Amino acid sequence: MRHRDTFQRVQDYLINNYAAPTNLSGIVDYMKHGEGVTVKRETLANYVRLLESAKVLYKCPRFDLRSRRSLRGGEKYYLADPGIRFARNAGTRMSYGPALENALYVHLRSKGYEVSVGIIGKLECDFIVRKRERYAYVQVSMSVQDPNVEEREFRPFTKLADGYPKYLFSLDQLPMQRDGVRHLNLMEFLRTDGDLDLSQRLVGAMATTATMTMVLRGLALFFCVVGRIAGFFLLVRRSFWTNVASMQKTLPKNDLPVEIVRIILL
């Protein structure tokens, strides 16, 4: 490697900005205007691949939930070992948001899941977890005791209606349950080597099938009753006009209206 100093600067940038949306063009601009170093985009891409191959960083791509496709650009990078950041930045204070995301990301990867950043229109879901065509949606927050934070963390879940499980991880000791979202304590989940349950959608599908069956039975009963009522009125109508036709032959014309009124009243 000819430009070790440039490589070190790129490495420090990625390590210090872990868990944040990143794109190569932004790093190129930062290196040029912030560090006074010019680096080609191709060279930068090679540096990033080296850090991934060395297991210093994990790349977490973006995944669009509407098109079910991975997106280019804006991916996040997580640290294989958070100690790397503190080893290179003595005295650095911990930022709990990225640190909690990083801990859960590494744990989920160790369980064999594919993990991506979820994009739902203009909203972002921290993680989309996939395994064998099954999904789970995950949000991570230090705490959701603040109503504003709670609303922010739950908002992406309101845009999801496909029945896959939804998880919210935080450090809250008394997790809350809301809108079918499983709220778990992250530290307890990691301590017990927890795993996600991706089979919940089957339960939802069974419930949906049962509901549809009840609806269809209700509709069948409704149309049966309507059909019988309609048949009854058709029979009455036919009998009425049969009587009128018979009276036209037997009664004088002046008495006919009176007799029709009598039949209706009876």
mmCIF file of C-alpha atoms in Angstrom:
data_model
loop_
_atom_site.group_PDB
_atom_site.id
_atom_site.type_symbol
_atom_site.label_atom_id
_atom_site.label_comp_id
_atom_site.label_asym_id
_atom_site.label_seq_id
_atom_site.Cartn_x
_atom_site.Cartn_y
_atom_site.Cartn_z
ATOM 1 C CA MET A 1 0.000 0.000 0.000
ATOM 2 C CA ARG A 2 1.601 3.229 -1.189
ATOM 3 C CA HIS A 3 -0.544 5.778 0.652
ATOM 4 C CA ARG A 4 -0.747 4.444 4.189
ATOM 5 C CA ASP A 5 -1.522 7.841 5.679
ATOM 6 C CA THR A 6 -4.572 8.219 3.422
ATOM 7 C CA PHE A 7 -5.684 4.708 4.294
ATOM 8 C CA GLN A 8 -5.384 5.488 8.020
ATOM 9 C CA ARG A 9 -7.481 8.634 7.597
ATOM 10 C CA VAL A 10 -10.202 6.724 5.744
ATOM 11 C CA GLN A 11 -10.150 3.991 8.378
ATOM 12 C CA ASP A 12 -10.469 6.525 11.190
ATOM 13 C CA TYR A 13 -13.366 8.236 9.437
ATOM 14 C CA LEU A 14 -15.323 4.998 9.038
ATOM 15 C CA ILE A 15 -14.598 3.829 12.580
ATOM 16 C CA ASN A 16 -15.614 7.173 14.108
ATOM 17 C CA ASN A 17 -18.799 7.316 12.021
ATOM 18 C CA TYR A 18 -19.941 3.742 12.482
ATOM 19 C CA ALA A 19 -23.715 3.131 12.412
ATOM 20 C CA ALA A 20 -24.208 6.325 10.371
ATOM 21 C CA PRO A 21 -25.368 6.441 6.715
ATOM 22 C CA THR A 22 -22.285 6.555 4.509
ATOM 23 C CA ASN A 23 -21.540 6.986 0.821
ATOM 24 C CA LEU A 24 -18.246 7.110 -1.034
ATOM 25 C CA SER A 25 -18.857 10.539 -2.562
ATOM 26 C CA GLY A 26 -19.344 12.027 0.908
ATOM 27 C CA ILE A 27 -16.089 10.491 2.137
ATOM 28 C CA VAL A 28 -14.221 11.798 -0.922
ATOM 29 C CA ASP A 29 -15.525 15.314 -0.233
ATOM 30 C CA TYR A 30 -14.628 15.073 3.469
ATOM 31 C CA MET A 31 -11.095 13.904 2.676
ATOM 32 C CA LYS A 32 -10.619 16.767 0.233
ATOM 33 C CA HIS A 33 -12.108 19.628 2.246
ATOM 34 C CA GLY A 34 -11.748 18.339 5.807
ATOM 35 C CA GLU A 35 -8.414 16.544 5.681
ATOM 36 C CA GLY A 36 -6.815 18.227 2.666
ATOM 37 C CA VAL A 37 -6.259 14.837 1.031
ATOM 38 C CA THR A 38 -7.318 13.948 -2.499
ATOM 39 C CA VAL A 39 -8.369 10.339 -2.983
ATOM 40 C CA LYS A 40 -10.009 8.712 -5.979
ATOM 41 C CA ARG A 41 -13.358 7.030 -5.569
ATOM 42 C CA GLU A 42 -11.950 3.706 -6.847
ATOM 43 C CA THR A 43 -9.082 3.861 -4.346
ATOM 44 C CA LEU A 44 -11.516 4.647 -1.550
ATOM 45 C CA ALA A 45 -13.697 1.673 -2.512
ATOM 46 C CA ASN A 46 -10.613 -0.573 -2.328
ATOM 47 C CA TYR A 47 -9.773 0.736 1.148
ATOM 48 C CA VAL A 48 -13.301 -0.031 2.358
ATOM 49 C CA ARG A 49 -13.147 -3.554 0.923
ATOM 50 C CA LEU A 50 -9.846 -4.126 2.716
ATOM 51 C CA LEU A 51 -11.406 -3.143 6.046
ATOM 52 C CA GLU A 52 -14.348 -5.465 5.381
ATOM 53 C CA SER A 53 -12.065 -8.355 4.407
ATOM 54 C CA ALA A 54 -10.016 -7.806 7.569
ATOM 55 C CA LYS A 55 -13.259 -8.044 9.629
ATOM 56 C CA VAL A 56 -12.723 -4.584 11.038
ATOM 57 C CA LEU A 57 -16.039 -3.382 9.611
ATOM 58 C CA TYR A 58 -19.305 -4.998 8.550
ATOM 59 C CA LYS A 59 -21.268 -3.430 5.735
ATOM 60 C CA CYS A 60 -25.020 -3.102 6.302
ATOM 61 C CA PRO A 61 -26.758 -2.271 2.996
ATOM 62 C CA ARG A 62 -30.075 -0.482 2.611
ATOM 63 C CA PHE A 63 -33.151 -2.497 1.685
ATOM 64 C CA ASP A 64 -36.287 -0.964 0.187
ATOM 65 C CA LEU A 65 -39.363 -2.599 1.672
ATOM 66 C CA ARG A 66 -41.693 -1.622 -1.157
ATOM 67 C CA SER A 67 -39.622 -3.007 -4.033
ATOM 68 C CA ARG A 68 -37.950 -5.712 -1.879
ATOM 69 C CA ARG A 69 -34.587 -4.768 -3.378
ATOM 70 C CA SER A 70 -31.236 -3.674 -2.000
ATOM 71 C CA LEU A 71 -30.321 -0.043 -2.621
ATOM 72 C CA ARG A 72 -26.935 1.393 -3.504
ATOM 73 C CA GLY A 73 -25.445 4.156 -1.383
ATOM 74 C CA GLY A 74 -26.295 5.280 2.115
ATOM 75 C CA GLU A 75 -25.239 1.982 3.686
ATOM 76 C CA LYS A 76 -24.039 1.791 7.262
ATOM 77 C CA TYR A 77 -20.864 0.224 8.639
ATOM 78 C CA TYR A 78 -20.703 -1.503 12.016
ATOM 79 C CA LEU A 79 -17.632 -2.461 14.036
ATOM 80 C CA ALA A 80 -16.713 -6.102 14.445
ATOM 81 C CA ASP A 81 -15.378 -5.093 17.872
ATOM 82 C CA PRO A 82 -16.375 -1.732 19.436
ATOM 83 C CA GLY A 83 -13.074 -1.780 21.326
ATOM 84 C CA ILE A 84 -11.383 -0.797 18.039
ATOM 85 C CA ARG A 85 -12.891 2.688 18.275
ATOM 86 C CA PHE A 86 -11.803 3.249 21.865
ATOM 87 C CA ALA A 87 -8.326 1.892 21.136
ATOM 88 C CA ARG A 88 -7.867 4.496 18.398
ATOM 89 C CA ASN A 89 -9.624 7.341 20.215
ATOM 90 C CA ALA A 90 -8.468 7.598 23.822
ATOM 91 C CA GLY A 91 -10.923 9.463 26.046
ATOM 92 C CA THR A 92 -13.812 9.150 23.613
ATOM 93 C CA ARG A 93 -17.245 9.195 25.252
ATOM 94 C CA MET A 94 -19.698 6.491 24.299
ATOM 95 C CA SER A 95 -22.695 7.383 22.171
ATOM 96 C CA TYR A 96 -25.314 4.890 23.294
ATOM 97 C CA GLY A 97 -27.520 4.939 20.209
ATOM 98 C CA PRO A 98 -24.881 3.698 17.725
ATOM 99 C CA ALA A 99 -23.316 1.417 20.367
ATOM 100 C CA LEU A 100 -26.609 -0.398 21.013
ATOM 101 C CA GLU A 101 -27.265 -0.761 17.291
ATOM 102 C CA ASN A 102 -23.764 -2.145 16.825
ATOM 103 C CA ALA A 103 -24.155 -4.699 19.621
ATOM 104 C CA LEU A 104 -27.451 -6.003 18.255
ATOM 105 C CA TYR A 105 -26.193 -6.023 14.661
ATOM 106 C CA VAL A 106 -23.167 -8.175 15.509
ATOM 107 C CA HIS A 107 -25.359 -10.527 17.567
ATOM 108 C CA LEU A 108 -27.871 -10.991 14.738
ATOM 109 C CA ARG A 109 -25.098 -11.612 12.232
ATOM 110 C CA SER A 110 -23.703 -14.284 14.544
ATOM 111 C CA LYS A 111 -27.116 -15.999 14.369
ATOM 112 C CA GLY A 112 -26.859 -16.309 10.600
ATOM 113 C CA TYR A 113 -29.299 -13.538 9.656
ATOM 114 C CA GLU A 114 -28.958 -11.210 6.718
ATOM 115 C CA VAL A 115 -29.293 -7.734 8.185
ATOM 116 C CA SER A 116 -30.084 -4.558 6.252
ATOM 117 C CA VAL A 117 -31.215 -1.022 6.941
ATOM 118 C CA GLY A 118 -34.918 -0.816 6.097
ATOM 119 C CA ILE A 119 -36.251 2.027 3.953
ATOM 120 C CA ILE A 120 -40.023 2.646 4.089
ATOM 121 C CA GLY A 121 -40.664 5.665 1.884
ATOM 122 C CA LYS A 122 -39.102 8.544 3.823
ATOM 123 C CA LEU A 123 -38.880 6.532 7.043
ATOM 124 C CA GLU A 124 -36.091 4.237 8.183
ATOM 125 C CA CYS A 125 -36.316 1.008 10.148
ATOM 126 C CA ASP A 126 -33.056 0.257 11.957
ATOM 127 C CA PHE A 127 -32.846 -3.342 10.763
ATOM 128 C CA ILE A 128 -34.602 -5.681 8.362
ATOM 129 C CA VAL A 129 -33.647 -9.208 9.408
ATOM 130 C CA ARG A 130 -33.964 -12.023 6.882
ATOM 131 C CA LYS A 131 -33.493 -15.768 6.897
ATOM 132 C CA ARG A 132 -34.903 -18.222 4.343
ATOM 133 C CA GLU A 133 -37.418 -15.730 2.904
ATOM 134 C CA ARG A 134 -38.751 -14.811 6.338
ATOM 135 C CA TYR A 135 -38.439 -11.345 7.746
ATOM 136 C CA ALA A 136 -38.493 -9.414 11.009
ATOM 137 C CA TYR A 137 -38.411 -5.674 11.587
ATOM 138 C CA VAL A 138 -36.238 -4.253 14.367
ATOM 139 C CA GLN A 139 -35.908 -0.867 16.032
ATOM 140 C CA VAL A 140 -33.248 -0.034 18.632
ATOM 141 C CA SER A 141 -33.378 2.789 21.180
ATOM 142 C CA MET A 142 -31.768 3.512 24.516
ATOM 143 C CA SER A 143 -35.208 4.201 26.012
ATOM 144 C CA VAL A 144 -38.756 4.908 24.884
ATOM 145 C CA GLN A 145 -39.989 6.363 28.169
ATOM 146 C CA ASP A 146 -40.201 9.778 26.501
ATOM 147 C CA PRO A 147 -43.512 9.882 24.527
ATOM 148 C CA ASN A 148 -41.806 11.701 21.628
ATOM 149 C CA VAL A 149 -39.120 9.015 21.373
ATOM 150 C CA GLU A 150 -41.765 6.303 21.662
ATOM 151 C CA GLU A 151 -43.731 7.801 18.777
ATOM 152 C CA ARG A 152 -40.581 8.128 16.661
ATOM 153 C CA GLU A 153 -39.553 4.516 17.198
ATOM 154 C CA PHE A 154 -43.030 3.095 16.550
ATOM 155 C CA ARG A 155 -43.767 5.237 13.471
ATOM 156 C CA PRO A 156 -41.989 2.945 10.944
ATOM 157 C CA PHE A 157 -43.966 -0.040 12.269
ATOM 158 C CA THR A 158 -47.254 1.689 11.398
ATOM 159 C CA LYS A 159 -46.261 1.558 7.711
ATOM 160 C CA LEU A 160 -45.816 -2.229 7.797
ATOM 161 C CA ALA A 161 -48.855 -4.429 7.253
ATOM 162 C CA ASP A 162 -47.411 -7.690 5.917
ATOM 163 C CA GLY A 163 -47.711 -9.605 9.190
ATOM 164 C CA TYR A 164 -44.000 -10.199 9.799
ATOM 165 C CA PRO A 165 -42.843 -9.867 13.440
ATOM 166 C CA LYS A 166 -41.790 -6.470 14.780
ATOM 167 C CA TYR A 167 -39.278 -5.963 17.583
ATOM 168 C CA LEU A 168 -38.237 -2.953 19.636
ATOM 169 C CA PHE A 169 -35.076 -3.275 21.749
ATOM 170 C CA SER A 170 -34.185 -0.806 24.479
ATOM 171 C CA LEU A 171 -32.594 -0.627 27.927
ATOM 172 C CA ASP A 172 -35.949 -0.072 29.636
ATOM 173 C CA GLN A 173 -36.448 -2.425 32.578
ATOM 174 C CA LEU A 174 -40.223 -2.557 32.119
ATOM 175 C CA PRO A 175 -40.802 -3.130 28.411
ATOM 176 C CA MET A 176 -44.174 -2.025 27.050
ATOM 177 C CA GLN A 177 -46.361 -3.796 24.503
ATOM 178 C CA ARG A 178 -48.049 -1.807 21.768
ATOM 179 C CA ASP A 179 -49.615 -2.537 18.368
ATOM 180 C CA GLY A 180 -48.324 -6.114 18.318
ATOM 181 C CA VAL A 181 -44.673 -5.012 18.655
ATOM 182 C CA ARG A 182 -42.495 -7.113 20.961
ATOM 183 C CA HIS A 183 -40.537 -4.771 23.240
ATOM 184 C CA LEU A 184 -37.505 -6.502 24.749
ATOM 185 C CA ASN A 185 -34.687 -5.470 27.031
ATOM 186 C CA LEU A 186 -31.547 -5.543 24.879
ATOM 187 C CA MET A 187 -29.113 -6.426 27.652
ATOM 188 C CA GLU A 188 -31.229 -9.366 28.785
ATOM 189 C CA PHE A 189 -31.633 -10.505 25.170
ATOM 190 C CA LEU A 190 -27.860 -10.509 24.630
ATOM 191 C CA ARG A 191 -27.102 -12.042 28.034
ATOM 192 C CA THR A 192 -29.344 -15.036 27.307
ATOM 193 C CA ASP A 193 -28.080 -15.374 23.713
ATOM 194 C CA GLY A 194 -31.603 -14.586 22.526
ATOM 195 C CA ASP A 195 -32.953 -15.230 19.063
ATOM 196 C CA LEU A 196 -35.808 -13.792 17.007
ATOM 197 C CA ASP A 197 -38.973 -15.743 16.318
ATOM 198 C CA LEU A 198 -39.707 -15.469 12.596
ATOM 199 C CA SER A 199 -42.623 -17.921 12.752
ATOM 200 C CA GLN A 200 -45.089 -15.368 14.147
ATOM 201 C CA ARG A 201 -46.346 -14.542 10.669
ATOM 202 C CA LEU A 202 -47.750 -18.069 10.405
ATOM 203 C CA VAL A 203 -49.958 -17.337 13.404
ATOM 204 C CA GLY A 204 -51.061 -14.108 11.783
ATOM 205 C CA ALA A 205 -51.788 -15.900 8.532
ATOM 206 C CA MET A 206 -53.890 -18.510 10.327
ATOM 207 C CA ALA A 207 -55.819 -15.769 12.093
ATOM 208 C CA THR A 208 -56.375 -13.994 8.782
ATOM 209 C CA THR A 209 -57.621 -17.212 7.184
ATOM 210 C CA ALA A 210 -60.038 -17.824 10.066
ATOM 211 C CA THR A 211 -61.315 -14.256 9.798
ATOM 212 C CA MET A 212 -61.845 -14.579 6.048
ATOM 213 C CA THR A 213 -63.706 -17.852 6.579
ATOM 214 C CA MET A 214 -66.042 -16.191 9.066
ATOM 215 C CA VAL A 215 -66.621 -13.284 6.683
ATOM 216 C CA LEU A 216 -67.409 -15.608 3.787
ATOM 217 C CA ARG A 217 -69.825 -17.627 5.934
ATOM 218 C CA GLY A 218 -71.522 -14.425 7.026
ATOM 219 C CA LEU A 219 -71.878 -13.269 3.430
ATOM 220 C CA ALA A 220 -73.282 -16.648 2.386
ATOM 221 C CA LEU A 221 -75.867 -16.475 5.192
ATOM 222 C CA PHE A 222 -76.763 -12.893 4.249
ATOM 223 C CA PHE A 223 -77.366 -13.725 0.591
ATOM 224 C CA CYS A 224 -79.346 -16.818 1.568
ATOM 225 C CA VAL A 225 -81.693 -14.710 3.733
ATOM 226 C CA VAL A 226 -81.973 -12.032 1.052
ATOM 227 C CA GLY A 227 -82.766 -14.700 -1.537
ATOM 228 C CA ARG A 228 -85.523 -16.185 0.606
ATOM 229 C CA ILE A 229 -87.058 -12.766 1.299
ATOM 230 C CA ALA A 230 -86.954 -11.900 -2.400
ATOM 231 C CA GLY A 231 -88.565 -15.247 -3.276
ATOM 232 C CA PHE A 232 -91.323 -14.618 -0.741
ATOM 233 C CA PHE A 233 -92.136 -11.207 -2.201
ATOM 234 C CA LEU A 234 -92.101 -12.589 -5.737
ATOM 235 C CA LEU A 235 -94.574 -15.278 -4.641
ATOM 236 C CA VAL A 236 -96.832 -12.678 -2.973
ATOM 237 C CA ARG A 237 -96.621 -10.452 -6.039
ATOM 238 C CA ARG A 238 -97.532 -13.299 -8.364
ATOM 239 C CA SER A 239 -100.459 -14.324 -6.140
ATOM 240 C CA PHE A 240 -101.670 -10.709 -5.969
ATOM 241 C CA TRP A 241 -101.754 -10.222 -9.704
ATOM 242 C CA THR A 242 -103.329 -13.634 -10.211
ATOM 243 C CA ASN A 243 -106.171 -12.574 -7.910
ATOM 244 C CA VAL A 244 -106.510 -9.250 -9.730
ATOM 245 C CA ALA A 245 -106.712 -10.999 -13.094
ATOM 246 C CA SER A 246 -109.342 -13.360 -11.743
ATOM 247 C CA MET A 247 -111.393 -10.453 -10.355
ATOM 248 C CA GLN A 248 -111.236 -8.614 -13.660
ATOM 249 C CA LYS A 249 -113.162 -11.518 -15.188
ATOM 250 C CA THR A 250 -115.771 -11.905 -12.443
ATOM 251 C CA LEU A 251 -116.379 -8.456 -10.898
ATOM 252 C CA PRO A 252 -117.953 -5.376 -12.451
ATOM 253 C CA LYS A 253 -115.447 -2.635 -13.261
ATOM 254 C CA ASN A 254 -116.823 -0.293 -10.583
ATOM 255 C CA ASP A 255 -116.240 -2.856 -7.815
ATOM 256 C CA LEU A 256 -112.706 -3.848 -8.918
ATOM 257 C CA PRO A 257 -110.687 -1.022 -7.164
ATOM 258 C CA VAL A 258 -112.521 -1.614 -3.892
ATOM 259 C CA GLU A 259 -111.722 -5.339 -3.965
ATOM 260 C CA ILE A 260 -108.002 -4.684 -4.744
ATOM 261 C CA VAL A 261 -107.766 -2.367 -1.724
ATOM 262 C CA ARG A 262 -109.404 -5.019 0.427
ATOM 263 C CA ILE A 263 -106.828 -7.648 -0.684
ATOM 264 C CA ILE A 264 -103.901 -5.276 0.063
ATOM 265 C CA LEU A 265 -105.243 -4.485 3.537
ATOM 266 C CA LEU A 266 -105.682 -8.161 4.338
#
